[in-house]
């Protein structure tokens, strides 16, 4: 059940602080709370719950705010709850009416937050927050029109250009803007997959299942099915301690583990025939048993064929959805995690595709350009991407719609295009522009947690990836607002210096400053803002 907690946006004046004083309105969490449109998003979050049944759920602002704090600061679930308990600014950000010394929610609720607020809802949050933030920046820029020096006016023009809005002087139907595309791999938190270690873990899983099934009241005649646990474990430990094992020794170790798993699976089938029930197992153990049977099939197939390749190869039991992604990078040729396609739309990053199976990212260019047109009403002027995107189909599509597809395609032995000096300069400019997306990827991994995904489920992993890109866009809006505030502050300082100079001249002329209608409260030793 979902219950709306309050009507209207909570202000810092309404926030109760038992320590006295008020919150700083320029604090980053206070400003960010004003950028995110909480009420429209809460109306989209409420239909996920039953209107009359169940305990009241946590408000959307608390759930989404906690996820944003965790992703922005790179915290664990427990650390996020502890930090919210310690900071009044974070408690204001998640929508509490006043500072409280107790925990707002348990750390286990973070898992439910990630499940409920999926990538689709985060996409809606991203679009609405970006639109609201751009409107706020435009309003602040409109208040600064005609003020300041030439350098300050130029700084305001640069800020306006970073919004990615098409100038009104141009043709509404003309192409405008730059769309940058790229793909990368987001590694999952799993150990480096070694077949023998995976087989050992699968064998241990079957042994646990046998123990659980044998505890049930069965018409079993005889003792528990035999398992060579100690022998298999000792042989595994002895093998992995070798620095350079031979191929024959590796095959022998795999054969022994496969034989043990095969015998354990046969014993599980016999226990089931003797009225044992798999439904009595926990959902986690039952899921691992299903994954174990598939791992055994794949490893047996590779052992018989003496090969290291198999379709949809499982590399981790707790995360069977993770696949090896061959990237061909210098440091890591193969990465294990989700492959994502992202795009930079004039400074704002969007998540276009998430998949744990490898794919050709060139197929994402046309859908992303069509999405750009659906959102803005016109096509981009240029698309910057690497050579994988420059296919015959994509080139033909861009030529039909007047889009300049930057970069050089794959070399052809039969045809060598003539490159003029002007084309070389355009290529260099587009290549420099394309490097922006590389910086976005690096920032998302170093600062926003995409270098290692700690969640285990597919849904929660997608939520973490989407939340990281949302945090990047929100930080961009916050940075633009701070730049405008700094210009405001500089203007106030210049105005204060002028007023001080005028007041000093008036005092020298014997004029009473307090009687002047232009300087009502001016003091020579204080700044007037």
Coordinates of C-alpha atoms in Angstrom, one line a residue:
X1 CA 0.0 0.0 0.0
X2 CA 1.2 3.5 -0.8
X3 CA 0.2 6.6 1.1
X4 CA 1.1 10.1 0.1
X5 CA 3.0 11.7 3.0
X6 CA 2.4 15.4 2.3
X7 CA 1.3 17.9 -0.3
X8 CA 3.8 20.5 -1.6
X9 CA 7.5 20.8 -1.6
X10 CA 9.3 20.7 1.7
X11 CA 11.2 23.9 2.3
X12 CA 14.3 24.4 4.4
X13 CA 12.4 26.8 6.7
X14 CA 9.9 24.0 7.6
X15 CA 12.7 21.6 8.4
X16 CA 13.0 21.1 12.1
X17 CA 16.6 21.2 13.5
X18 CA 16.9 20.3 17.2
X19 CA 20.4 21.8 17.3
X20 CA 19.1 25.3 16.4
X21 CA 19.8 27.4 13.4
X22 CA 18.7 26.8 9.8
X23 CA 20.0 24.8 6.9
X24 CA 22.2 26.5 4.3
X25 CA 20.1 27.2 1.2
X26 CA 23.3 26.9 -1.0
X27 CA 24.2 23.4 0.2
X28 CA 24.4 21.0 -2.7
X29 CA 21.8 18.6 -1.3
X30 CA 19.3 21.5 -0.7
X31 CA 19.9 22.7 -4.3
X32 CA 19.6 19.2 -5.7
X33 CA 16.3 18.7 -3.8
X34 CA 14.9 21.7 -5.6
X35 CA 16.0 20.4 -9.0
X36 CA 14.3 17.0 -8.9
X37 CA 10.5 17.3 -9.4
X38 CA 9.4 15.0 -6.6
X39 CA 5.6 15.2 -6.8
X40 CA 5.1 14.3 -10.5
X41 CA 7.6 11.4 -10.0
X42 CA 5.7 10.2 -6.9
X43 CA 2.5 10.1 -8.9
X44 CA 4.3 7.6 -11.2
X45 CA 5.7 5.6 -8.4
X46 CA 2.4 5.2 -6.4
X47 CA 0.6 2.9 -9.0
X48 CA 3.3 0.2 -8.4
X49 CA 1.6 -0.6 -5.0
X50 CA -1.9 -1.8 -4.0
X51 CA -4.1 1.1 -2.9
X52 CA -5.6 -0.6 0.1
X53 CA -3.6 -3.8 0.9
X54 CA -0.4 -4.1 2.8
X55 CA 1.8 -2.0 5.0
X56 CA 2.5 1.6 3.9
X57 CA 5.5 1.8 1.7
X58 CA 8.3 4.2 2.0
X59 CA 7.8 7.5 0.0
X60 CA 9.3 7.8 -3.4
X61 CA 11.5 10.7 -2.3
X62 CA 13.0 8.6 0.5
X63 CA 13.6 5.6 -1.8
X64 CA 15.0 7.5 -4.8
X65 CA 16.9 9.9 -2.6
X66 CA 18.6 7.1 -0.8
X67 CA 19.6 5.4 -4.1
X68 CA 21.0 8.7 -5.4
X69 CA 23.0 9.3 -2.2
X70 CA 24.5 5.8 -2.4
X71 CA 25.4 6.1 -6.1
X72 CA 26.7 9.7 -5.8
X73 CA 29.0 9.0 -2.8
X74 CA 29.9 5.4 -3.6
X75 CA 28.5 3.8 -0.4
X76 CA 27.3 0.4 0.7
X77 CA 23.7 -0.1 1.9
X78 CA 24.6 0.1 5.6
X79 CA 26.9 3.1 5.1
X80 CA 24.2 4.9 3.2
X81 CA 21.7 4.5 6.1
X82 CA 24.3 5.5 8.7
X83 CA 25.3 8.6 6.8
X84 CA 21.7 9.7 6.4
X85 CA 21.2 9.3 10.1
X86 CA 24.2 11.5 10.8
X87 CA 23.5 14.4 8.4
X88 CA 20.5 16.8 8.5
X89 CA 21.1 17.8 4.9
X90 CA 20.6 14.2 3.7
X91 CA 17.5 13.8 5.9
X92 CA 16.1 16.9 4.3
X93 CA 17.0 15.5 0.8
X94 CA 15.0 12.3 1.4
X95 CA 12.0 14.3 2.5
X96 CA 12.0 14.1 6.3
X97 CA 10.2 16.9 8.1
X98 CA 12.9 17.3 10.7
X99 CA 16.1 15.8 12.0
X100 CA 15.7 12.5 13.8
X101 CA 18.3 10.5 15.7
X102 CA 16.9 7.1 14.7
X103 CA 17.3 5.4 11.3
X104 CA 14.8 6.4 8.7
X105 CA 14.7 2.8 7.3
X106 CA 16.6 -0.4 7.6
X107 CA 19.6 -1.1 5.3
X108 CA 17.8 -4.2 3.8
X109 CA 15.2 -1.8 2.3
X110 CA 17.8 -0.6 -0.2
X111 CA 17.4 -3.9 -2.1
X112 CA 13.6 -3.3 -2.4
X113 CA 14.3 0.3 -3.5
X114 CA 16.4 -0.9 -6.3
X115 CA 13.8 -3.5 -7.4
X116 CA 10.9 -1.1 -7.3
X117 CA 12.7 1.8 -9.0
X118 CA 13.8 0.1 -12.2
X119 CA 15.6 1.5 -15.2
X120 CA 12.3 2.6 -16.9
X121 CA 11.3 4.8 -13.9
X122 CA 14.8 6.1 -13.6
X123 CA 14.6 7.0 -17.3
X124 CA 11.5 9.0 -16.6
X125 CA 13.2 10.7 -13.6
X126 CA 16.1 11.6 -15.8
X127 CA 14.0 13.2 -18.5
X128 CA 11.9 15.2 -16.0
X129 CA 14.8 16.3 -13.9
X130 CA 16.7 17.4 -17.0
X131 CA 13.8 19.4 -18.3
X132 CA 13.2 20.9 -14.8
X133 CA 16.9 21.7 -14.4
X134 CA 17.2 23.3 -17.9
X135 CA 14.1 25.5 -17.1
X136 CA 15.7 26.6 -13.8
X137 CA 19.0 27.5 -15.6
X138 CA 17.1 29.4 -18.3
X139 CA 15.3 31.4 -15.7
X140 CA 18.5 32.3 -13.9
X141 CA 20.1 33.3 -17.2
X142 CA 17.1 35.5 -18.0
X143 CA 17.6 37.3 -14.7
X144 CA 21.2 38.0 -15.7
X145 CA 20.5 39.5 -19.2
X146 CA 22.4 42.8 -19.7
X147 CA 24.3 42.7 -16.4
X148 CA 28.0 42.4 -15.7
X149 CA 31.1 42.9 -17.7
X150 CA 31.9 41.6 -21.2
X151 CA 33.8 38.6 -19.7
X152 CA 30.8 37.7 -17.4
X153 CA 28.4 38.0 -20.3
X154 CA 30.6 35.6 -22.3
X155 CA 30.6 33.2 -19.4
X156 CA 26.8 33.3 -19.3
X157 CA 26.7 32.6 -23.1
X158 CA 28.9 29.6 -22.6
X159 CA 26.6 28.3 -19.9
X160 CA 23.6 28.8 -22.2
X161 CA 25.4 26.8 -25.0
X162 CA 25.9 23.9 -22.6
X163 CA 22.1 23.4 -22.3
X164 CA 22.0 21.9 -25.8
X165 CA 19.1 24.1 -26.9
X166 CA 18.7 25.0 -30.5
X167 CA 18.9 28.8 -31.1
X168 CA 15.6 30.4 -32.1
X169 CA 17.2 32.2 -35.0
X170 CA 17.7 28.9 -36.9
X171 CA 15.2 27.1 -39.0
X172 CA 13.0 24.9 -36.7
X173 CA 13.3 21.9 -39.1
X174 CA 17.0 22.2 -39.8
X175 CA 19.4 19.7 -38.4
X176 CA 21.2 20.9 -35.3
X177 CA 23.3 19.4 -32.4
X178 CA 25.9 16.7 -31.9
X179 CA 25.1 13.1 -30.9
X180 CA 28.1 11.0 -29.7
X181 CA 27.7 7.2 -29.5
X182 CA 29.9 4.6 -27.9
X183 CA 29.7 1.3 -26.0
X184 CA 31.6 -0.2 -23.1
X185 CA 31.5 -3.1 -20.7
X186 CA 30.5 -2.7 -17.0
X187 CA 32.4 -5.3 -15.0
X188 CA 30.5 -7.4 -12.4
X189 CA 31.9 -8.3 -9.0
X190 CA 32.9 -11.9 -9.7
X191 CA 36.2 -13.8 -9.4
X192 CA 38.1 -14.5 -12.5
X193 CA 36.3 -17.5 -14.0
X194 CA 38.3 -20.7 -13.8
X195 CA 36.6 -23.8 -15.0
X196 CA 38.0 -26.0 -12.2
X197 CA 36.9 -23.5 -9.5
X198 CA 33.5 -23.4 -11.1
X199 CA 33.2 -27.2 -11.1
X200 CA 34.3 -27.3 -7.5
X201 CA 31.6 -24.8 -6.5
X202 CA 29.0 -26.8 -8.5
X203 CA 30.0 -30.0 -6.7
X204 CA 29.7 -28.4 -3.3
X205 CA 26.2 -27.2 -4.3
X206 CA 25.1 -30.7 -5.2
X207 CA 26.4 -32.0 -1.8
X208 CA 24.4 -29.4 0.1
X209 CA 21.3 -30.3 -1.9
X210 CA 21.8 -34.0 -1.0
X211 CA 22.1 -33.1 2.7
X212 CA 18.9 -31.1 2.6
X213 CA 16.9 -33.7 0.8
X214 CA 18.2 -36.5 3.1
X215 CA 16.9 -34.6 6.1
X216 CA 13.3 -35.1 4.9
X217 CA 11.2 -38.0 6.0
X218 CA 11.9 -40.5 3.2
X219 CA 11.3 -44.2 2.6
X220 CA 15.0 -44.5 2.0
X221 CA 16.6 -47.9 2.6
X222 CA 20.2 -47.6 3.4
X223 CA 22.6 -44.8 4.2
X224 CA 23.1 -41.4 2.7
X225 CA 24.4 -41.3 -0.9
X226 CA 28.2 -41.5 -0.9
X227 CA 30.1 -38.3 -1.7
X228 CA 33.9 -38.0 -1.9
X229 CA 33.9 -34.6 -0.3
X230 CA 37.2 -34.6 1.4
X231 CA 39.1 -36.2 -1.5
X232 CA 37.6 -33.9 -4.1
X233 CA 38.3 -30.8 -2.0
X234 CA 41.9 -31.9 -1.3
X235 CA 42.6 -32.6 -5.0
X236 CA 41.1 -29.2 -5.9
X237 CA 43.3 -27.4 -3.4
X238 CA 46.4 -29.3 -4.4
X239 CA 45.8 -28.4 -8.1
X240 CA 45.1 -24.7 -7.7
X241 CA 48.4 -24.2 -5.7
X242 CA 50.4 -25.2 -8.8
X243 CA 51.9 -22.3 -10.6
X244 CA 52.1 -23.9 -14.1
X245 CA 50.0 -27.1 -14.2
X246 CA 50.2 -29.2 -17.3
X247 CA 47.2 -29.6 -19.7
X248 CA 47.0 -33.3 -18.9
X249 CA 46.8 -32.6 -15.2
X250 CA 44.1 -30.0 -15.8
X251 CA 42.0 -32.5 -17.7
X252 CA 42.4 -35.1 -15.0
X253 CA 41.2 -32.7 -12.4
X254 CA 38.2 -31.7 -14.5
X255 CA 37.3 -35.3 -15.2
X256 CA 37.3 -36.1 -11.5
X257 CA 35.1 -33.1 -10.6
X258 CA 32.7 -33.9 -13.5
X259 CA 32.4 -37.5 -12.3
X260 CA 31.6 -36.4 -8.8
X261 CA 28.9 -33.9 -10.0
X262 CA 27.4 -36.6 -12.3
X263 CA 27.2 -39.1 -9.4
X264 CA 25.7 -36.4 -7.1
X265 CA 23.0 -35.5 -9.6
X266 CA 22.1 -39.1 -10.0
X267 CA 21.8 -39.4 -6.2
X268 CA 19.5 -36.4 -6.2
X269 CA 17.3 -38.0 -8.8
X270 CA 17.1 -41.2 -6.6
X271 CA 16.1 -39.2 -3.6
X272 CA 13.4 -37.5 -5.6
X273 CA 12.1 -40.9 -6.6
X274 CA 12.0 -41.8 -2.9
X275 CA 9.4 -38.9 -2.3
X276 CA 12.0 -36.2 -1.6
X277 CA 10.7 -32.8 -2.6
X278 CA 12.7 -30.0 -4.2
X279 CA 10.1 -27.5 -3.2
X280 CA 11.3 -27.8 0.4
X281 CA 14.6 -26.3 -0.7
X282 CA 15.2 -22.5 -0.3
X283 CA 14.7 -20.5 -3.5
X284 CA 18.4 -19.6 -3.5
X285 CA 19.5 -23.2 -3.3
X286 CA 17.0 -24.5 -5.8
X287 CA 18.2 -21.8 -8.3
X288 CA 21.8 -22.8 -7.8
X289 CA 20.9 -26.4 -8.4
X290 CA 19.4 -25.5 -11.7
X291 CA 22.4 -23.5 -12.7
X292 CA 24.7 -26.3 -11.5
X293 CA 23.0 -28.8 -13.9
X294 CA 23.5 -26.4 -16.8
X295 CA 27.2 -25.8 -15.8
X296 CA 27.8 -29.6 -15.7
X297 CA 26.3 -29.9 -19.2
X298 CA 28.4 -27.1 -20.6
X299 CA 31.6 -28.3 -19.0
X300 CA 31.1 -31.9 -20.0
X301 CA 30.5 -30.8 -23.6
X302 CA 33.7 -28.8 -23.6
X303 CA 35.6 -31.6 -22.0
X304 CA 34.4 -34.2 -24.6
X305 CA 35.2 -31.8 -27.5
X306 CA 38.5 -30.7 -25.8
X307 CA 37.5 -27.1 -26.4
X308 CA 37.1 -23.9 -24.4
X309 CA 34.0 -22.5 -26.2
X310 CA 30.4 -23.2 -25.7
X311 CA 27.2 -21.2 -26.4
X312 CA 25.9 -19.0 -23.5
X313 CA 28.8 -20.1 -21.3
X314 CA 28.1 -19.6 -17.5
X315 CA 31.1 -18.2 -15.7
X316 CA 29.6 -17.7 -12.2
X317 CA 27.0 -19.6 -10.2
X318 CA 25.4 -16.8 -8.2
X319 CA 25.3 -14.6 -11.3
X320 CA 24.5 -17.0 -14.2
X321 CA 23.5 -14.1 -16.5
X322 CA 27.1 -12.7 -16.7
X323 CA 28.8 -13.5 -19.9
X324 CA 32.4 -13.0 -21.2
X325 CA 32.5 -9.8 -23.3
X326 CA 35.5 -9.7 -25.6
X327 CA 36.5 -6.1 -25.9
X328 CA 40.1 -6.3 -27.3
X329 CA 41.4 -3.6 -25.0
X330 CA 45.1 -3.4 -24.2
X331 CA 44.8 -4.1 -20.4
X332 CA 41.7 -6.4 -20.5
X333 CA 41.0 -8.4 -23.6
X334 CA 37.9 -10.0 -22.0
X335 CA 35.6 -8.5 -19.4
X336 CA 32.8 -10.1 -17.5
X337 CA 29.7 -8.0 -17.1
X338 CA 27.1 -6.1 -18.9
X339 CA 27.7 -4.4 -22.2
X340 CA 26.0 -1.0 -22.4
X341 CA 25.5 1.6 -25.2
X342 CA 25.5 5.2 -24.1
X343 CA 25.1 8.5 -26.0
X344 CA 26.1 12.0 -25.3
X345 CA 23.3 14.4 -26.3
X346 CA 24.9 17.8 -26.2
X347 CA 26.4 17.2 -22.7
X348 CA 23.7 14.9 -21.2
X349 CA 24.3 11.2 -21.1
X350 CA 21.6 8.6 -22.0
X351 CA 21.6 4.8 -21.6
X352 CA 20.5 3.3 -24.8
X353 CA 21.0 -0.4 -24.3
X354 CA 22.0 -2.9 -21.6
X355 CA 22.8 -6.5 -22.4
X356 CA 24.9 -9.3 -20.8
X357 CA 25.3 -10.9 -24.2
X358 CA 27.8 -9.4 -26.7
X359 CA 26.3 -7.5 -29.6
X360 CA 27.3 -5.2 -32.4
X361 CA 26.7 -1.7 -31.3
X362 CA 26.4 -0.3 -34.8
X363 CA 22.7 -1.4 -34.8
X364 CA 22.0 1.2 -32.1
X365 CA 22.8 4.3 -34.3
X366 CA 19.5 4.5 -36.2
X367 CA 17.2 3.9 -33.2
X368 CA 19.1 6.5 -31.2
X369 CA 18.9 9.1 -34.0
X370 CA 15.2 8.5 -34.3
X371 CA 14.8 9.0 -30.6
X372 CA 16.7 12.2 -30.9
X373 CA 14.3 13.5 -33.5
X374 CA 11.3 12.3 -31.5
X375 CA 12.5 14.3 -28.5
X376 CA 13.5 17.5 -30.3
X377 CA 11.6 17.5 -33.6
X378 CA 14.8 17.6 -35.8
X379 CA 17.8 15.4 -36.6
X380 CA 21.3 16.1 -35.3
X381 CA 23.7 17.9 -37.5
X382 CA 26.4 15.3 -36.9
X383 CA 26.9 11.9 -35.3
X384 CA 30.3 11.2 -33.8
X385 CA 31.2 7.5 -33.4
X386 CA 34.1 5.1 -34.0
X387 CA 34.6 3.0 -37.0
X388 CA 32.3 0.2 -35.8
X389 CA 29.3 2.4 -36.3
X390 CA 30.3 3.5 -39.9
X391 CA 28.5 0.7 -41.8
X392 CA 26.9 0.9 -45.2
X393 CA 23.4 1.0 -43.8
X394 CA 24.3 3.7 -41.3
X395 CA 26.1 5.8 -43.9
X396 CA 23.1 5.5 -46.3
X397 CA 20.7 6.5 -43.5
X398 CA 22.7 9.6 -42.5
X399 CA 23.0 10.7 -46.1
X400 CA 19.3 10.5 -46.6
X401 CA 18.6 12.8 -43.6
X402 CA 21.5 15.2 -44.1
X403 CA 23.5 14.0 -41.0
X404 CA 27.3 14.1 -41.1
X405 CA 28.6 10.8 -39.8
X406 CA 32.1 11.5 -38.5
X407 CA 35.1 9.2 -38.5
X408 CA 36.6 6.8 -41.1
X409 CA 35.0 3.6 -41.9
X410 CA 36.6 0.3 -42.3
X411 CA 39.4 0.3 -44.9
X412 CA 38.5 -1.1 -48.4
X413 CA 41.1 -2.7 -50.6
X414 CA 39.2 -1.9 -53.8
X415 CA 38.2 1.7 -53.2
X416 CA 40.2 4.4 -51.5
X417 CA 38.2 7.7 -51.0
X418 CA 39.8 11.0 -51.8
X419 CA 40.3 13.0 -48.7
X420 CA 40.7 16.8 -49.2
X421 CA 42.2 19.2 -46.8
X422 CA 38.8 20.5 -45.7
X423 CA 37.6 17.0 -45.0
X424 CA 40.7 16.3 -42.9
X425 CA 40.0 19.3 -40.8
X426 CA 36.4 18.3 -40.3
X427 CA 37.5 14.8 -39.4
X428 CA 40.0 16.1 -36.8
X429 CA 37.3 18.3 -35.3
X430 CA 34.8 15.4 -35.1
X431 CA 37.4 13.1 -33.7
X432 CA 38.2 15.6 -30.9
X433 CA 34.5 15.9 -30.2
X434 CA 34.1 12.1 -30.1
X435 CA 36.7 11.9 -27.3
X436 CA 34.1 13.5 -25.0
X437 CA 32.2 10.2 -24.7
X438 CA 35.4 8.5 -23.6
X439 CA 35.7 11.0 -20.8
X440 CA 32.1 10.3 -19.9
X441 CA 32.7 6.6 -19.7
X442 CA 35.9 7.1 -17.6
X443 CA 34.0 9.4 -15.2
X444 CA 31.1 7.0 -14.8
X445 CA 33.6 4.2 -13.8
X446 CA 35.9 6.2 -11.6
X447 CA 33.4 8.4 -9.8
X448 CA 30.0 6.9 -10.1
X449 CA 30.6 3.2 -9.4
X450 CA 30.4 1.6 -12.9
X451 CA 33.9 0.1 -12.6
X452 CA 32.4 -2.7 -10.4
X453 CA 28.7 -3.7 -10.1
X454 CA 28.1 -5.2 -6.7
X455 CA 24.5 -6.2 -7.1
X456 CA 23.5 -9.8 -8.0
X457 CA 20.2 -9.6 -9.8
X458 CA 19.6 -8.5 -13.4
X459 CA 17.0 -5.9 -12.4
X460 CA 19.0 -4.3 -9.6
X461 CA 22.1 -4.2 -11.8
X462 CA 20.2 -2.3 -14.4
X463 CA 18.9 0.1 -11.8
X464 CA 22.5 0.8 -10.6
X465 CA 23.7 1.5 -14.1
X466 CA 20.8 3.8 -14.9
X467 CA 21.2 5.6 -11.5
X468 CA 24.9 6.3 -12.2
X469 CA 24.0 8.0 -15.5
X470 CA 21.2 9.9 -13.8
X471 CA 23.7 11.2 -11.2
X472 CA 26.0 12.4 -14.0
X473 CA 23.2 14.4 -15.6
X474 CA 22.1 15.8 -12.2
X475 CA 25.6 16.9 -11.4
X476 CA 25.9 18.7 -14.7
X477 CA 22.7 20.7 -14.0
X478 CA 24.0 21.4 -10.5
X479 CA 27.3 22.6 -11.9
X480 CA 25.6 25.0 -14.3
X481 CA 23.5 26.5 -11.4
X482 CA 26.7 26.9 -9.3
X483 CA 28.4 28.8 -12.1
X484 CA 25.5 31.2 -12.4
X485 CA 25.5 31.7 -8.6
X486 CA 29.2 32.4 -8.8
X487 CA 28.6 35.1 -11.4
X488 CA 25.8 36.5 -9.2
X489 CA 28.2 36.6 -6.3
X490 CA 30.8 38.4 -8.5
X491 CA 28.2 40.9 -9.6
X492 CA 27.2 41.6 -6.0
X493 CA 30.8 42.1 -5.0
X494 CA 31.3 44.6 -7.8
X495 CA 28.1 46.4 -6.8
X496 CA 29.3 46.5 -3.2
X497 CA 32.6 48.0 -4.2
X498 CA 30.9 50.7 -6.2
X499 CA 28.5 51.5 -3.4
X500 CA 31.4 51.8 -0.9
X501 CA 33.2 54.1 -3.3
X502 CA 30.1 56.3 -3.7
X503 CA 29.5 56.3 0.1
X504 CA 33.1 57.4 0.7
X505 CA 32.8 60.2 -1.8
X506 CA 29.5 61.3 -0.2
X507 CA 31.1 61.3 3.3
X508 CA 34.0 63.4 2.1
X509 CA 31.4 65.9 0.7
X510 CA 29.7 66.0 4.1
X511 CA 26.5 64.3 2.9
X512 CA 24.7 62.1 5.5
X513 CA 24.7 58.6 4.0
X514 CA 21.8 57.4 6.1
X515 CA 19.5 60.0 4.5
X516 CA 20.2 58.9 1.0
X517 CA 17.4 57.0 -0.7
X518 CA 19.9 55.1 -2.9
X519 CA 22.0 53.8 0.1
X520 CA 19.5 53.1 2.8
X521 CA 21.5 50.6 4.9
X522 CA 25.0 50.9 3.6
X523 CA 27.8 50.4 6.1
X524 CA 31.4 51.0 5.2
X525 CA 32.7 47.9 6.9
X526 CA 30.1 45.4 5.7
X527 CA 29.2 43.9 2.3
X528 CA 25.8 44.7 0.9
X529 CA 24.3 41.8 -1.0

